[in-house]
Amino acid sequence: ILPKGSGFLSVNIKNVDLQSGAQESIRLAAAVASKLSSVSILDRDIDVSFVNQFADIVKVDGPSAGGAITATIYAALTEKSISDASLMTGTIETDGSIGTVGGVAKKAEAARNQGANRFLVPKGQKVDVIGIEIVEVGTINDVINQIVS
């Protein structure tokens, strides 16, 4: 996040086919993070990057990363840091709640395989995956309390 700007929200991609569902989720994440932090984004530029290190292009669509993006933008706006030992899945809703997603078990396994110790999931979607702690979250405040310091 640039401290001075014109309110631009840009998305950079590397080997990612970013679909419109994900784009709308990023816009909502920025708005919710701004409201939660009480920091206006109208005079700042925000850059969100999706990087795939592998050769094959991956398709990203839908709002499953909305909660994580919201927490990341919130941390940047408030000049705080995020735990790199935790990953999450879950949509962000306009009221700050974390919405349900599909494929939680596979996402938890992928998080474990990437070295995460904890995986945050929407309330009611807890799964049992060996080797990783699964934590349910209901709101973006729950997420921030878990991973932002």
mmCIF file of N, CA and C in Angstrom:
data_model
loop_
_atom_site.group_PDB
_atom_site.id
_atom_site.type_symbol
_atom_site.label_atom_id
_atom_site.label_comp_id
_atom_site.label_asym_id
_atom_site.label_seq_id
_atom_site.Cartn_x
_atom_site.Cartn_y
_atom_site.Cartn_z
ATOM 1 N N ILE A 1 0.851 -1.171 0.000
ATOM 2 C CA ILE A 1 0.000 0.000 0.000
ATOM 3 C C ILE A 1 0.897 1.234 0.000
ATOM 4 N N LEU A 2 0.660 2.102 -0.949
ATOM 5 C CA LEU A 2 1.408 3.349 -1.015
ATOM 6 C C LEU A 2 0.690 4.398 -0.183
ATOM 7 N N PRO A 3 1.403 5.104 0.696
ATOM 8 C CA PRO A 3 0.751 6.064 1.579
ATOM 9 C C PRO A 3 0.134 7.256 0.862
ATOM 10 N N LYS A 4 0.592 7.537 -0.342
ATOM 11 C CA LYS A 4 0.005 8.609 -1.139
ATOM 12 C C LYS A 4 -0.358 8.020 -2.490
ATOM 13 N N GLY A 5 -1.528 8.362 -2.952
ATOM 14 C CA GLY A 5 -1.963 7.840 -4.238
ATOM 15 C C GLY A 5 -3.292 8.430 -4.642
ATOM 16 N N SER A 6 -3.932 7.759 -5.581
ATOM 17 C CA SER A 6 -5.186 8.250 -6.144
ATOM 18 C C SER A 6 -6.342 7.275 -5.945
ATOM 19 N N GLY A 7 -6.189 6.325 -5.032
ATOM 20 C CA GLY A 7 -7.249 5.362 -4.775
ATOM 21 C C GLY A 7 -7.266 4.194 -5.741
ATOM 22 N N PHE A 8 -6.136 3.950 -6.414
ATOM 23 C CA PHE A 8 -6.069 2.835 -7.353
ATOM 24 C C PHE A 8 -5.940 1.517 -6.614
ATOM 25 N N LEU A 9 -6.646 0.499 -7.089
ATOM 26 C CA LEU A 9 -6.531 -0.865 -6.607
ATOM 27 C C LEU A 9 -6.088 -1.683 -7.806
ATOM 28 N N SER A 10 -4.845 -2.137 -7.777
ATOM 29 C CA SER A 10 -4.333 -2.895 -8.919
ATOM 30 C C SER A 10 -4.012 -4.321 -8.487
ATOM 31 N N VAL A 11 -4.111 -5.215 -9.453
ATOM 32 C CA VAL A 11 -3.836 -6.620 -9.209
ATOM 33 C C VAL A 11 -2.778 -7.063 -10.201
ATOM 34 N N ASN A 12 -1.685 -7.609 -9.676
ATOM 35 C CA ASN A 12 -0.617 -8.148 -10.507
ATOM 36 C C ASN A 12 -0.700 -9.665 -10.468
ATOM 37 N N ILE A 13 -0.435 -10.286 -11.595
ATOM 38 C CA ILE A 13 -0.491 -11.736 -11.655
ATOM 39 C C ILE A 13 0.742 -12.285 -12.359
ATOM 40 N N LYS A 14 1.162 -13.479 -11.917
ATOM 41 C CA LYS A 14 2.232 -14.210 -12.592
ATOM 42 C C LYS A 14 1.783 -15.654 -12.702
ATOM 43 N N ASN A 15 1.579 -16.110 -13.921
ATOM 44 C CA ASN A 15 1.113 -17.472 -14.203
ATOM 45 C C ASN A 15 -0.239 -17.757 -13.544
ATOM 46 N N VAL A 16 -1.101 -16.735 -13.496
ATOM 47 C CA VAL A 16 -2.428 -16.861 -12.902
ATOM 48 C C VAL A 16 -3.450 -16.254 -13.861
ATOM 49 N N ASP A 17 -4.527 -16.994 -14.081
ATOM 50 C CA ASP A 17 -5.663 -16.494 -14.848
ATOM 51 C C ASP A 17 -6.707 -16.056 -13.830
ATOM 52 N N LEU A 18 -6.742 -14.770 -13.523
ATOM 53 C CA LEU A 18 -7.625 -14.232 -12.491
ATOM 54 C C LEU A 18 -8.984 -13.899 -13.093
ATOM 55 N N GLN A 19 -10.011 -14.556 -12.595
ATOM 56 C CA GLN A 19 -11.363 -14.399 -13.119
ATOM 57 C C GLN A 19 -12.109 -13.279 -12.385
ATOM 58 N N SER A 20 -13.246 -12.893 -12.918
ATOM 59 C CA SER A 20 -13.987 -11.744 -12.389
ATOM 60 C C SER A 20 -14.491 -11.958 -10.964
ATOM 61 N N GLY A 21 -14.817 -13.182 -10.565
ATOM 62 C CA GLY A 21 -15.278 -13.438 -9.195
ATOM 63 C C GLY A 21 -14.223 -13.089 -8.171
ATOM 64 N N ALA A 22 -12.978 -13.400 -8.465
ATOM 65 C CA ALA A 22 -11.877 -13.073 -7.564
ATOM 66 C C ALA A 22 -11.635 -11.564 -7.542
ATOM 67 N N GLN A 23 -11.772 -10.922 -8.678
ATOM 68 C CA GLN A 23 -11.556 -9.479 -8.748
ATOM 69 C C GLN A 23 -12.545 -8.731 -7.869
ATOM 70 N N GLU A 24 -13.801 -9.118 -7.904
ATOM 71 C CA GLU A 24 -14.819 -8.451 -7.078
ATOM 72 C C GLU A 24 -14.531 -8.681 -5.597
ATOM 73 N N SER A 25 -14.047 -9.855 -5.258
ATOM 74 C CA SER A 25 -13.712 -10.160 -3.875
ATOM 75 C C SER A 25 -12.585 -9.255 -3.370
ATOM 76 N N ILE A 26 -11.629 -8.948 -4.232
ATOM 77 C CA ILE A 26 -10.517 -8.062 -3.859
ATOM 78 C C ILE A 26 -11.041 -6.650 -3.582
ATOM 79 N N ARG A 27 -11.953 -6.177 -4.401
ATOM 80 C CA ARG A 27 -12.547 -4.852 -4.177
ATOM 81 C C ARG A 27 -13.278 -4.794 -2.830
ATOM 82 N N LEU A 28 -14.058 -5.833 -2.544
ATOM 83 C CA LEU A 28 -14.779 -5.888 -1.280
ATOM 84 C C LEU A 28 -13.812 -5.980 -0.105
ATOM 85 N N ALA A 29 -12.753 -6.768 -0.251
ATOM 86 C CA ALA A 29 -11.749 -6.907 0.814
ATOM 87 C C ALA A 29 -11.131 -5.552 1.155
ATOM 88 N N ALA A 30 -10.795 -4.770 0.145
ATOM 89 C CA ALA A 30 -10.205 -3.450 0.380
ATOM 90 C C ALA A 30 -11.179 -2.538 1.118
ATOM 91 N N ALA A 31 -12.449 -2.571 0.717
ATOM 92 C CA ALA A 31 -13.459 -1.724 1.365
ATOM 93 C C ALA A 31 -13.667 -2.124 2.826
ATOM 94 N N VAL A 32 -13.757 -3.418 3.106
ATOM 95 C CA VAL A 32 -13.957 -3.886 4.479
ATOM 96 C C VAL A 32 -12.727 -3.559 5.332
ATOM 97 N N ALA A 33 -11.527 -3.763 4.797
ATOM 98 C CA ALA A 33 -10.301 -3.454 5.546
ATOM 99 C C ALA A 33 -10.212 -1.965 5.859
ATOM 100 N N SER A 34 -10.604 -1.134 4.920
ATOM 101 C CA SER A 34 -10.591 0.310 5.134
ATOM 102 C C SER A 34 -11.542 0.694 6.257
ATOM 103 N N LYS A 35 -12.748 0.158 6.200
ATOM 104 C CA LYS A 35 -13.744 0.462 7.230
ATOM 105 C C LYS A 35 -13.284 -0.021 8.602
ATOM 106 N N LEU A 36 -12.770 -1.240 8.660
ATOM 107 C CA LEU A 36 -12.332 -1.833 9.920
ATOM 108 C C LEU A 36 -11.159 -1.074 10.540
ATOM 109 N N SER A 37 -10.241 -0.623 9.718
ATOM 110 C CA SER A 37 -9.052 0.077 10.208
ATOM 111 C C SER A 37 -9.278 1.569 10.414
ATOM 112 N N SER A 38 -10.391 2.084 9.909
ATOM 113 C CA SER A 38 -10.680 3.524 9.917
ATOM 114 C C SER A 38 -9.622 4.314 9.150
ATOM 115 N N VAL A 39 -9.032 3.670 8.132
ATOM 116 C CA VAL A 39 -8.037 4.320 7.279
ATOM 117 C C VAL A 39 -8.615 4.378 5.867
ATOM 118 N N SER A 40 -8.761 5.579 5.342
ATOM 119 C CA SER A 40 -9.310 5.752 4.001
ATOM 120 C C SER A 40 -8.347 5.201 2.955
ATOM 121 N N ILE A 41 -8.915 4.561 1.945
ATOM 122 C CA ILE A 41 -8.088 4.092 0.829
ATOM 123 C C ILE A 41 -8.294 4.968 -0.406
ATOM 124 N N LEU A 42 -9.022 6.054 -0.254
ATOM 125 C CA LEU A 42 -9.285 6.930 -1.382
ATOM 126 C C LEU A 42 -8.050 7.710 -1.827
ATOM 127 N N ASP A 43 -7.084 7.881 -0.923
ATOM 128 C CA ASP A 43 -5.865 8.619 -1.257
ATOM 129 C C ASP A 43 -4.624 7.729 -1.178
ATOM 130 N N ARG A 44 -4.817 6.418 -1.302
ATOM 131 C CA ARG A 44 -3.726 5.443 -1.284
ATOM 132 C C ARG A 44 -3.904 4.505 -2.469
ATOM 133 N N ASP A 45 -2.815 3.961 -2.949
ATOM 134 C CA ASP A 45 -2.874 2.953 -3.995
ATOM 135 C C ASP A 45 -2.566 1.599 -3.369
ATOM 136 N N ILE A 46 -3.349 0.598 -3.720
ATOM 137 C CA ILE A 46 -3.184 -0.749 -3.189
ATOM 138 C C ILE A 46 -2.840 -1.681 -4.330
ATOM 139 N N ASP A 47 -1.826 -2.499 -4.120
ATOM 140 C CA ASP A 47 -1.391 -3.469 -5.114
ATOM 141 C C ASP A 47 -1.505 -4.865 -4.513
ATOM 142 N N VAL A 48 -2.300 -5.728 -5.123
ATOM 143 C CA VAL A 48 -2.469 -7.111 -4.686
ATOM 144 C C VAL A 48 -1.824 -8.001 -5.744
ATOM 145 N N SER A 49 -0.981 -8.937 -5.313
ATOM 146 C CA SER A 49 -0.279 -9.813 -6.261
ATOM 147 C C SER A 49 -0.637 -11.270 -6.044
ATOM 148 N N PHE A 50 -0.850 -11.972 -7.137
ATOM 149 C CA PHE A 50 -1.043 -13.414 -7.147
ATOM 150 C C PHE A 50 0.124 -13.996 -7.936
ATOM 151 N N VAL A 51 0.949 -14.799 -7.280
ATOM 152 C CA VAL A 51 2.139 -15.339 -7.927
ATOM 153 C C VAL A 51 2.096 -16.860 -7.883
ATOM 154 N N ASN A 52 2.208 -17.467 -9.033
ATOM 155 C CA ASN A 52 2.298 -18.910 -9.176
ATOM 156 C C ASN A 52 3.694 -19.208 -9.705
ATOM 157 N N GLN A 53 4.513 -19.879 -8.910
ATOM 158 C CA GLN A 53 5.903 -20.132 -9.284
ATOM 159 C C GLN A 53 6.053 -21.264 -10.296
ATOM 160 N N PHE A 54 4.990 -21.990 -10.560
ATOM 161 C CA PHE A 54 5.076 -23.124 -11.468
ATOM 162 C C PHE A 54 4.823 -22.677 -12.902
ATOM 163 N N ALA A 55 5.191 -23.509 -13.862
ATOM 164 C CA ALA A 55 5.102 -23.146 -15.274
ATOM 165 C C ALA A 55 3.664 -23.088 -15.766
ATOM 166 N N ASP A 56 2.827 -23.987 -15.289
ATOM 167 C CA ASP A 56 1.444 -24.017 -15.758
ATOM 168 C C ASP A 56 0.629 -22.886 -15.142
ATOM 169 N N ILE A 57 -0.196 -22.266 -15.952
ATOM 170 C CA ILE A 57 -1.066 -21.198 -15.473
ATOM 171 C C ILE A 57 -2.214 -21.819 -14.676
ATOM 172 N N VAL A 58 -2.510 -21.237 -13.515
ATOM 173 C CA VAL A 58 -3.630 -21.702 -12.702
ATOM 174 C C VAL A 58 -4.753 -20.670 -12.778
ATOM 175 N N LYS A 59 -5.973 -21.174 -12.746
ATOM 176 C CA LYS A 59 -7.153 -20.319 -12.798
ATOM 177 C C LYS A 59 -7.607 -20.029 -11.378
ATOM 178 N N VAL A 60 -7.802 -18.758 -11.065
ATOM 179 C CA VAL A 60 -8.297 -18.346 -9.761
ATOM 180 C C VAL A 60 -9.605 -17.606 -9.983
ATOM 181 N N ASP A 61 -10.669 -18.145 -9.393
ATOM 182 C CA ASP A 61 -11.969 -17.506 -9.523
ATOM 183 C C ASP A 61 -12.715 -17.659 -8.208
ATOM 184 N N GLY A 62 -13.630 -16.788 -7.965
ATOM 185 C CA GLY A 62 -14.423 -16.872 -6.763
ATOM 186 C C GLY A 62 -13.805 -16.122 -5.601
ATOM 187 N N PRO A 63 -14.545 -16.061 -4.513
ATOM 188 C CA PRO A 63 -14.165 -15.223 -3.381
ATOM 189 C C PRO A 63 -13.458 -15.937 -2.223
ATOM 190 N N SER A 64 -12.957 -17.163 -2.431
ATOM 191 C CA SER A 64 -12.407 -17.950 -1.323
ATOM 192 C C SER A 64 -11.245 -17.300 -0.581
ATOM 193 N N ALA A 65 -10.517 -16.425 -1.214
ATOM 194 C CA ALA A 65 -9.382 -15.769 -0.564
ATOM 195 C C ALA A 65 -9.757 -14.417 0.036
ATOM 196 N N GLY A 66 -11.024 -14.049 -0.012
ATOM 197 C CA GLY A 66 -11.453 -12.729 0.441
ATOM 198 C C GLY A 66 -11.081 -12.401 1.875
ATOM 199 N N GLY A 67 -11.252 -13.350 2.789
ATOM 200 C CA GLY A 67 -10.888 -13.117 4.184
ATOM 201 C C GLY A 67 -9.399 -12.867 4.353
ATOM 202 N N ALA A 68 -8.589 -13.680 3.674
ATOM 203 C CA ALA A 68 -7.132 -13.531 3.765
ATOM 204 C C ALA A 68 -6.677 -12.197 3.174
ATOM 205 N N ILE A 69 -7.264 -11.817 2.056
ATOM 206 C CA ILE A 69 -6.893 -10.540 1.427
ATOM 207 C C ILE A 69 -7.303 -9.377 2.318
ATOM 208 N N THR A 70 -8.471 -9.470 2.931
ATOM 209 C CA THR A 70 -8.927 -8.418 3.845
ATOM 210 C C THR A 70 -7.955 -8.259 5.007
ATOM 211 N N ALA A 71 -7.559 -9.371 5.622
ATOM 212 C CA ALA A 71 -6.620 -9.316 6.754
ATOM 213 C C ALA A 71 -5.277 -8.739 6.326
ATOM 214 N N THR A 72 -4.836 -9.085 5.128
ATOM 215 C CA THR A 72 -3.552 -8.582 4.627
ATOM 216 C C THR A 72 -3.611 -7.068 4.398
ATOM 217 N N ILE A 73 -4.677 -6.599 3.771
ATOM 218 C CA ILE A 73 -4.819 -5.159 3.544
ATOM 219 C C ILE A 73 -4.962 -4.428 4.877
ATOM 220 N N TYR A 74 -5.742 -4.986 5.798
ATOM 221 C CA TYR A 74 -5.895 -4.392 7.131
ATOM 222 C C TYR A 74 -4.525 -4.254 7.804
ATOM 223 N N ALA A 75 -3.727 -5.306 7.768
ATOM 224 C CA ALA A 75 -2.400 -5.273 8.396
ATOM 225 C C ALA A 75 -1.534 -4.182 7.768
ATOM 226 N N ALA A 76 -1.583 -4.067 6.455
ATOM 227 C CA ALA A 76 -0.785 -3.034 5.781
ATOM 228 C C ALA A 76 -1.270 -1.633 6.147
ATOM 229 N N LEU A 77 -2.585 -1.444 6.194
ATOM 230 C CA LEU A 77 -3.129 -0.125 6.533
ATOM 231 C C LEU A 77 -2.796 0.288 7.965
ATOM 232 N N THR A 78 -2.698 -0.681 8.867
ATOM 233 C CA THR A 78 -2.433 -0.386 10.279
ATOM 234 C C THR A 78 -0.967 -0.605 10.645
ATOM 235 N N GLU A 79 -0.145 -0.871 9.627
ATOM 236 C CA GLU A 79 1.300 -1.073 9.794
ATOM 237 C C GLU A 79 1.605 -2.180 10.807
ATOM 238 N N LYS A 80 0.898 -3.297 10.655
ATOM 239 C CA LYS A 80 1.113 -4.476 11.488
ATOM 240 C C LYS A 80 1.588 -5.612 10.600
ATOM 241 N N SER A 81 1.930 -6.734 11.213
ATOM 242 C CA SER A 81 2.407 -7.874 10.432
ATOM 243 C C SER A 81 1.454 -9.055 10.578
ATOM 244 N N ILE A 82 1.620 -10.009 9.666
ATOM 245 C CA ILE A 82 0.789 -11.212 9.637
ATOM 246 C C ILE A 82 1.678 -12.422 9.878
ATOM 247 N N SER A 83 1.171 -13.356 10.660
ATOM 248 C CA SER A 83 1.882 -14.605 10.910
ATOM 249 C C SER A 83 2.075 -15.365 9.607
ATOM 250 N N ASP A 84 3.296 -15.817 9.374
ATOM 251 C CA ASP A 84 3.535 -16.606 8.172
ATOM 252 C C ASP A 84 3.360 -18.102 8.437
ATOM 253 N N ALA A 85 2.955 -18.466 9.650
ATOM 254 C CA ALA A 85 2.719 -19.869 9.994
ATOM 255 C C ALA A 85 1.264 -20.269 9.777
ATOM 256 N N SER A 86 0.412 -19.310 9.426
ATOM 257 C CA SER A 86 -1.013 -19.576 9.252
ATOM 258 C C SER A 86 -1.463 -19.214 7.846
ATOM 259 N N LEU A 87 -2.366 -20.019 7.320
ATOM 260 C CA LEU A 87 -3.029 -19.734 6.057
ATOM 261 C C LEU A 87 -4.531 -19.837 6.302
ATOM 262 N N MET A 88 -5.328 -19.378 5.351
ATOM 263 C CA MET A 88 -6.776 -19.441 5.564
ATOM 264 C C MET A 88 -7.536 -19.530 4.267
ATOM 265 N N THR A 89 -8.798 -19.925 4.386
ATOM 266 C CA THR A 89 -9.758 -19.848 3.305
ATOM 267 C C THR A 89 -11.057 -19.312 3.888
ATOM 268 N N GLY A 90 -11.797 -18.606 3.087
ATOM 269 C CA GLY A 90 -13.077 -18.053 3.530
ATOM 270 C C GLY A 90 -13.354 -16.743 2.823
ATOM 271 N N THR A 91 -14.601 -16.551 2.458
ATOM 272 C CA THR A 91 -14.992 -15.314 1.793
ATOM 273 C C THR A 91 -15.084 -14.185 2.811
ATOM 274 N N ILE A 92 -15.073 -12.966 2.325
ATOM 275 C CA ILE A 92 -15.368 -11.818 3.176
ATOM 276 C C ILE A 92 -16.727 -11.277 2.737
ATOM 277 N N GLU A 93 -17.563 -10.986 3.708
ATOM 278 C CA GLU A 93 -18.878 -10.439 3.433
ATOM 279 C C GLU A 93 -18.883 -8.962 3.827
ATOM 280 N N THR A 94 -19.842 -8.196 3.331
ATOM 281 C CA THR A 94 -19.868 -6.754 3.584
ATOM 282 C C THR A 94 -19.958 -6.424 5.065
ATOM 283 N N ASP A 95 -20.543 -7.311 5.872
ATOM 284 C CA ASP A 95 -20.658 -7.068 7.314
ATOM 285 C C ASP A 95 -19.442 -7.546 8.108
ATOM 286 N N GLY A 96 -18.413 -8.030 7.402
ATOM 287 C CA GLY A 96 -17.202 -8.495 8.074
ATOM 288 C C GLY A 96 -17.225 -9.955 8.465
ATOM 289 N N SER A 97 -18.309 -10.652 8.146
ATOM 290 C CA SER A 97 -18.340 -12.079 8.462
ATOM 291 C C SER A 97 -17.533 -12.859 7.423
ATOM 292 N N ILE A 98 -17.084 -14.039 7.839
ATOM 293 C CA ILE A 98 -16.339 -14.933 6.958
ATOM 294 C C ILE A 98 -17.315 -15.981 6.437
ATOM 295 N N GLY A 99 -17.464 -16.043 5.120
ATOM 296 C CA GLY A 99 -18.420 -16.946 4.503
ATOM 297 C C GLY A 99 -17.812 -18.274 4.101
ATOM 298 N N THR A 100 -18.686 -19.250 3.906
ATOM 299 C CA THR A 100 -18.269 -20.610 3.593
ATOM 300 C C THR A 100 -17.693 -20.737 2.191
ATOM 301 N N VAL A 101 -16.895 -21.796 2.021
ATOM 302 C CA VAL A 101 -16.236 -22.082 0.751
ATOM 303 C C VAL A 101 -16.275 -23.591 0.500
ATOM 304 N N GLY A 102 -15.921 -23.975 -0.686
ATOM 305 C CA GLY A 102 -15.840 -25.395 -1.019
ATOM 306 C C GLY A 102 -14.413 -25.906 -0.907
ATOM 307 N N GLY A 103 -14.284 -27.218 -0.869
ATOM 308 C CA GLY A 103 -12.970 -27.858 -0.923
ATOM 309 C C GLY A 103 -12.080 -27.619 0.271
ATOM 310 N N VAL A 104 -12.655 -27.470 1.460
ATOM 311 C CA VAL A 104 -11.866 -27.112 2.645
ATOM 312 C C VAL A 104 -10.807 -28.169 2.962
ATOM 313 N N ALA A 105 -11.148 -29.445 2.884
ATOM 314 C CA ALA A 105 -10.183 -30.498 3.217
ATOM 315 C C ALA A 105 -8.971 -30.453 2.288
ATOM 316 N N LYS A 106 -9.198 -30.295 1.004
ATOM 317 C CA LYS A 106 -8.083 -30.217 0.050
ATOM 318 C C LYS A 106 -7.257 -28.962 0.282
ATOM 319 N N LYS A 107 -7.910 -27.864 0.598
ATOM 320 C CA LYS A 107 -7.183 -26.625 0.873
ATOM 321 C C LYS A 107 -6.351 -26.760 2.146
ATOM 322 N N ALA A 108 -6.889 -27.440 3.158
ATOM 323 C CA ALA A 108 -6.146 -27.656 4.404
ATOM 324 C C ALA A 108 -4.916 -28.524 4.152
ATOM 325 N N GLU A 109 -5.069 -29.555 3.339
ATOM 326 C CA GLU A 109 -3.927 -30.403 2.984
ATOM 327 C C GLU A 109 -2.872 -29.600 2.231
ATOM 328 N N ALA A 110 -3.306 -28.757 1.324
ATOM 329 C CA ALA A 110 -2.367 -27.911 0.566
ATOM 330 C C ALA A 110 -1.641 -26.947 1.500
ATOM 331 N N ALA A 111 -2.373 -26.384 2.471
ATOM 332 C CA ALA A 111 -1.751 -25.473 3.439
ATOM 333 C C ALA A 111 -0.683 -26.213 4.243
ATOM 334 N N ARG A 112 -1.012 -27.405 4.708
ATOM 335 C CA ARG A 112 -0.045 -28.221 5.449
ATOM 336 C C ARG A 112 1.180 -28.516 4.576
ATOM 337 N N ASN A 113 0.938 -28.869 3.319
ATOM 338 C CA ASN A 113 2.039 -29.203 2.412
ATOM 339 C C ASN A 113 2.923 -27.999 2.104
ATOM 340 N N GLN A 114 2.386 -26.788 2.297
ATOM 341 C CA GLN A 114 3.164 -25.564 2.101
ATOM 342 C C GLN A 114 3.877 -25.132 3.380
ATOM 343 N N GLY A 115 3.712 -25.904 4.452
ATOM 344 C CA GLY A 115 4.430 -25.623 5.694
ATOM 345 C C GLY A 115 3.660 -24.853 6.747
ATOM 346 N N ALA A 116 2.378 -24.608 6.522
ATOM 347 C CA ALA A 116 1.584 -23.874 7.523
ATOM 348 C C ALA A 116 1.360 -24.751 8.754
ATOM 349 N N ASN A 117 1.341 -24.118 9.924
ATOM 350 C CA ASN A 117 1.038 -24.808 11.176
ATOM 351 C C ASN A 117 -0.451 -24.754 11.499
ATOM 352 N N ARG A 118 -1.118 -23.666 11.040
ATOM 353 C CA ARG A 118 -2.540 -23.475 11.309
ATOM 354 C C ARG A 118 -3.238 -23.108 10.017
ATOM 355 N N PHE A 119 -4.501 -23.544 9.942
ATOM 356 C CA PHE A 119 -5.326 -23.218 8.785
ATOM 357 C C PHE A 119 -6.660 -22.719 9.297
ATOM 358 N N LEU A 120 -6.993 -21.468 8.976
ATOM 359 C CA LEU A 120 -8.245 -20.864 9.403
ATOM 360 C C LEU A 120 -9.329 -21.170 8.377
ATOM 361 N N VAL A 121 -10.486 -21.618 8.880
ATOM 362 C CA VAL A 121 -11.606 -21.976 8.013
ATOM 363 C C VAL A 121 -12.872 -21.296 8.532
ATOM 364 N N PRO A 122 -13.868 -21.111 7.665
ATOM 365 C CA PRO A 122 -15.124 -20.521 8.132
ATOM 366 C C PRO A 122 -15.776 -21.376 9.219
ATOM 367 N N LYS A 123 -16.417 -20.708 10.164
ATOM 368 C CA LYS A 123 -17.127 -21.397 11.241
ATOM 369 C C LYS A 123 -18.095 -22.412 10.641
ATOM 370 N N GLY A 124 -18.061 -23.633 11.205
ATOM 371 C CA GLY A 124 -18.922 -24.706 10.724
ATOM 372 C C GLY A 124 -18.294 -25.562 9.643
ATOM 373 N N GLN A 125 -17.065 -25.235 9.229
ATOM 374 C CA GLN A 125 -16.413 -25.995 8.163
ATOM 375 C C GLN A 125 -15.130 -26.678 8.629
ATOM 376 N N LYS A 126 -15.028 -26.959 9.912
ATOM 377 C CA LYS A 126 -13.828 -27.597 10.444
ATOM 378 C C LYS A 126 -13.680 -29.002 9.863
ATOM 379 N N VAL A 127 -12.466 -29.340 9.489
ATOM 380 C CA VAL A 127 -12.131 -30.659 8.965
ATOM 381 C C VAL A 127 -10.972 -31.216 9.779
ATOM 382 N N ASP A 128 -10.789 -32.526 9.720
ATOM 383 C CA ASP A 128 -9.660 -33.166 10.384
ATOM 384 C C ASP A 128 -8.604 -33.495 9.350
ATOM 385 N N VAL A 129 -7.460 -32.830 9.467
ATOM 386 C CA VAL A 129 -6.331 -33.093 8.583
ATOM 387 C C VAL A 129 -5.109 -33.262 9.473
ATOM 388 N N ILE A 130 -4.456 -34.394 9.354
ATOM 389 C CA ILE A 130 -3.288 -34.689 10.180
ATOM 390 C C ILE A 130 -2.158 -33.723 9.847
ATOM 391 N N GLY A 131 -1.529 -33.191 10.891
ATOM 392 C CA GLY A 131 -0.342 -32.362 10.713
ATOM 393 C C GLY A 131 -0.582 -30.871 10.642
ATOM 394 N N ILE A 132 -1.821 -30.442 10.843
ATOM 395 C CA ILE A 132 -2.103 -29.008 10.824
ATOM 396 C C ILE A 132 -3.277 -28.718 11.762
ATOM 397 N N GLU A 133 -3.175 -27.627 12.514
ATOM 398 C CA GLU A 133 -4.262 -27.207 13.396
ATOM 399 C C GLU A 133 -5.302 -26.458 12.569
ATOM 400 N N ILE A 134 -6.557 -26.851 12.697
ATOM 401 C CA ILE A 134 -7.652 -26.196 11.989
ATOM 402 C C ILE A 134 -8.398 -25.316 12.988
ATOM 403 N N VAL A 135 -8.528 -24.029 12.668
ATOM 404 C CA VAL A 135 -9.179 -23.060 13.548
ATOM 405 C C VAL A 135 -10.362 -22.449 12.803
ATOM 406 N N GLU A 136 -11.544 -22.489 13.426
ATOM 407 C CA GLU A 136 -12.720 -21.889 12.825
ATOM 408 C C GLU A 136 -12.797 -20.400 13.170
ATOM 409 N N VAL A 137 -13.175 -19.591 12.180
ATOM 410 C CA VAL A 137 -13.343 -18.148 12.376
ATOM 411 C C VAL A 137 -14.690 -17.727 11.797
ATOM 412 N N GLY A 138 -15.355 -16.812 12.502
ATOM 413 C CA GLY A 138 -16.671 -16.360 12.051
ATOM 414 C C GLY A 138 -16.674 -14.963 11.477
ATOM 415 N N THR A 139 -15.690 -14.145 11.896
ATOM 416 C CA THR A 139 -15.632 -12.751 11.449
ATOM 417 C C THR A 139 -14.202 -12.365 11.115
ATOM 418 N N ILE A 140 -14.060 -11.256 10.432
ATOM 419 C CA ILE A 140 -12.720 -10.772 10.116
ATOM 420 C C ILE A 140 -11.977 -10.392 11.395
ATOM 421 N N ASN A 141 -12.703 -9.982 12.429
ATOM 422 C CA ASN A 141 -12.041 -9.705 13.712
ATOM 423 C C ASN A 141 -11.431 -10.973 14.297
ATOM 424 N N ASP A 142 -12.102 -12.122 14.142
ATOM 425 C CA ASP A 142 -11.530 -13.396 14.579
ATOM 426 C C ASP A 142 -10.226 -13.677 13.836
ATOM 427 N N VAL A 143 -10.235 -13.431 12.539
ATOM 428 C CA VAL A 143 -9.039 -13.658 11.709
ATOM 429 C C VAL A 143 -7.905 -12.757 12.189
ATOM 430 N N ILE A 144 -8.188 -11.484 12.364
ATOM 431 C CA ILE A 144 -7.169 -10.530 12.799
ATOM 432 C C ILE A 144 -6.596 -10.930 14.162
ATOM 433 N N ASN A 145 -7.451 -11.354 15.074
ATOM 434 C CA ASN A 145 -6.972 -11.789 16.387
ATOM 435 C C ASN A 145 -6.076 -13.014 16.292
ATOM 436 N N GLN A 146 -6.276 -13.841 15.296
ATOM 437 C CA GLN A 146 -5.479 -15.063 15.115
ATOM 438 C C GLN A 146 -4.125 -14.811 14.430
ATOM 439 N N ILE A 147 -4.100 -13.896 13.448
ATOM 440 C CA ILE A 147 -2.893 -13.820 12.615
ATOM 441 C C ILE A 147 -2.213 -12.463 12.504
ATOM 442 N N VAL A 148 -2.841 -11.393 12.968
ATOM 443 C CA VAL A 148 -2.247 -10.058 12.835
ATOM 444 C C VAL A 148 -1.638 -9.626 14.165
ATOM 445 N N SER A 149 -0.396 -9.134 14.106
ATOM 446 C CA SER A 149 0.243 -8.642 15.335
ATOM 447 C C SER A 149 1.003 -7.351 15.065
#
